[in-house]
Short mmCIF file of C-alpha atoms in Angstrom, two decimals:
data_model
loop_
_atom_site.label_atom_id
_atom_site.label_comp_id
_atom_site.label_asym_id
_atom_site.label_seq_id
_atom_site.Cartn_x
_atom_site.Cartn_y
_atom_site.Cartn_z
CA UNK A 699 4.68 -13.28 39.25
CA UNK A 700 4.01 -11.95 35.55
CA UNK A 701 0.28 -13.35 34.28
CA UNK A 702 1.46 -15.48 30.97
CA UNK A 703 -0.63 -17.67 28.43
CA UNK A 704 0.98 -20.79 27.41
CA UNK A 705 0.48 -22.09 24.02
CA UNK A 706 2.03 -24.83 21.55
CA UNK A 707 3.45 -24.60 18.43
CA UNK A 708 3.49 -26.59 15.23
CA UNK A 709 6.96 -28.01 15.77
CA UNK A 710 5.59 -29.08 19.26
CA UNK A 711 7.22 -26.52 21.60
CA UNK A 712 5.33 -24.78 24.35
CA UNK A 713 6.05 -21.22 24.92
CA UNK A 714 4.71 -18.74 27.05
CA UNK A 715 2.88 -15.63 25.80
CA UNK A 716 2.76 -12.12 27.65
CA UNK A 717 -0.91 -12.16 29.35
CA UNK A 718 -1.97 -8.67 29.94
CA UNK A 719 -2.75 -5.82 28.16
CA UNK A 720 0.55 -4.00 29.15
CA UNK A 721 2.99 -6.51 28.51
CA UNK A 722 1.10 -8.13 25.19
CA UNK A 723 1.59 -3.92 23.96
CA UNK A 724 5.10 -3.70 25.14
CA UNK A 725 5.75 -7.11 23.42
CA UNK A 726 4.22 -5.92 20.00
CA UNK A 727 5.96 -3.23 17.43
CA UNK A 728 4.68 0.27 18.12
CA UNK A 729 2.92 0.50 14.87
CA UNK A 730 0.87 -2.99 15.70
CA UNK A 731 0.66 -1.46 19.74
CA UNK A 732 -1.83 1.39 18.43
CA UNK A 733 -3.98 -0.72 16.51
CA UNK A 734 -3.87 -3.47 19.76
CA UNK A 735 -4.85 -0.79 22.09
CA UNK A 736 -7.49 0.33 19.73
CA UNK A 737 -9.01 -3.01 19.71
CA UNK A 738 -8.78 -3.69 23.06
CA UNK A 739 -10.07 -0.14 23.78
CA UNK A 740 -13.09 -0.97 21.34
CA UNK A 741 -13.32 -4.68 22.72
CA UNK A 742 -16.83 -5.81 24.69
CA UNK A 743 -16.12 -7.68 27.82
CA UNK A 744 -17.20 -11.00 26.73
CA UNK A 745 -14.72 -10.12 23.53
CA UNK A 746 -11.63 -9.32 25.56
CA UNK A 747 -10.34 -12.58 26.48
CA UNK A 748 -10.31 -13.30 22.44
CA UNK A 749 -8.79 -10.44 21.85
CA UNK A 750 -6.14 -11.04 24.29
CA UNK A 751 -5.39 -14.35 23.29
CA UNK A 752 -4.61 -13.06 19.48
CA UNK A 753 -3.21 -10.48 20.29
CA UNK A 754 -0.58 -12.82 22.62
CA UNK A 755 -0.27 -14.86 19.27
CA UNK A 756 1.16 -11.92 17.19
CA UNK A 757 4.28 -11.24 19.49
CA UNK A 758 7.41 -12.63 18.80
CA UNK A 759 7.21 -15.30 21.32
CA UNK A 760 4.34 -17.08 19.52
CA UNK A 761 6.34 -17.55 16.47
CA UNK A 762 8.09 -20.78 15.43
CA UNK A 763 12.09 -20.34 15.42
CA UNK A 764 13.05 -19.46 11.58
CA UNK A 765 9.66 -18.23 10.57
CA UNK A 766 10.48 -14.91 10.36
CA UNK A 767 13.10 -15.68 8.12
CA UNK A 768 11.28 -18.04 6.15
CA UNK A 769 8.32 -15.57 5.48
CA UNK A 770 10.81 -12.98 4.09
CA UNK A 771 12.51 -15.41 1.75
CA UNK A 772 8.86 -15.84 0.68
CA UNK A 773 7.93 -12.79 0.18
CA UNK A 774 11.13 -12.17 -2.12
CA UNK A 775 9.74 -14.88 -4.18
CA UNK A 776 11.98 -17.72 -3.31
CA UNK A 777 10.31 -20.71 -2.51
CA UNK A 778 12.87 -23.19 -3.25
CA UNK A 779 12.12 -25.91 -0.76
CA UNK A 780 8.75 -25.14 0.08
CA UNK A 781 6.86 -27.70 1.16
CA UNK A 782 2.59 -27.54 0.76
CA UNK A 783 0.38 -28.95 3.74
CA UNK A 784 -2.32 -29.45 1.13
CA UNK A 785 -1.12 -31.01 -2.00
CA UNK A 786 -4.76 -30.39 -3.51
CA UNK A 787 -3.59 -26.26 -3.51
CA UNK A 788 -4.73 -24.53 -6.83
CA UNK A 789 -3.10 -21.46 -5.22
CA UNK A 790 0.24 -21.63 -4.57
CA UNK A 791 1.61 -18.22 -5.22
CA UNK A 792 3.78 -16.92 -2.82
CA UNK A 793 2.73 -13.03 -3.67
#
């Protein structure tokens, strides 16, 4: 049985995260796999579980449905729709 992490998300789903070092690498794009395994590599043994755990949180699995999608439109500068968490924001630029 594959070692997972579980974890919930913001729109209240749980998911289930890769939880080892091979399959949180295989999970992640090769660029972001070097810098992981560096880390990890680097990473004390009180550290590693922390490490592992963020790690877990940048795959694919950990995101909410749409976000990728809604972090591109972002980044292309439409924010039509765009609703703030913290009304109070002073910065609310999208770049």
């Amino acid at each position: 049985m594959a070692k997972t992490l579980t974890t919930t998300l913001s729109d209240g789903r749980q998911v289930e995260l890769p939880g080892t070092i091979r399959t949180i690498r295989s999970a992640l794009s090769p660029d972001l796999a070097e810098e992981f395994t560096r880390e990890v590599e680097d990473a004390g043994a009180d550290e590693l579980p922390g490490v592992l755990a963020r790690w877990a949180l940048r795959t694919p699995e950990a995101h909410d449905s749409g976000e990728e999608e809604q972090i591109a439109r972002i980044r292309a500068g439409e924010t039509a729709g765009l609703i703030y968490a913290d009304l109070a924001d002073e910065y609310r630029s999208a770049g």
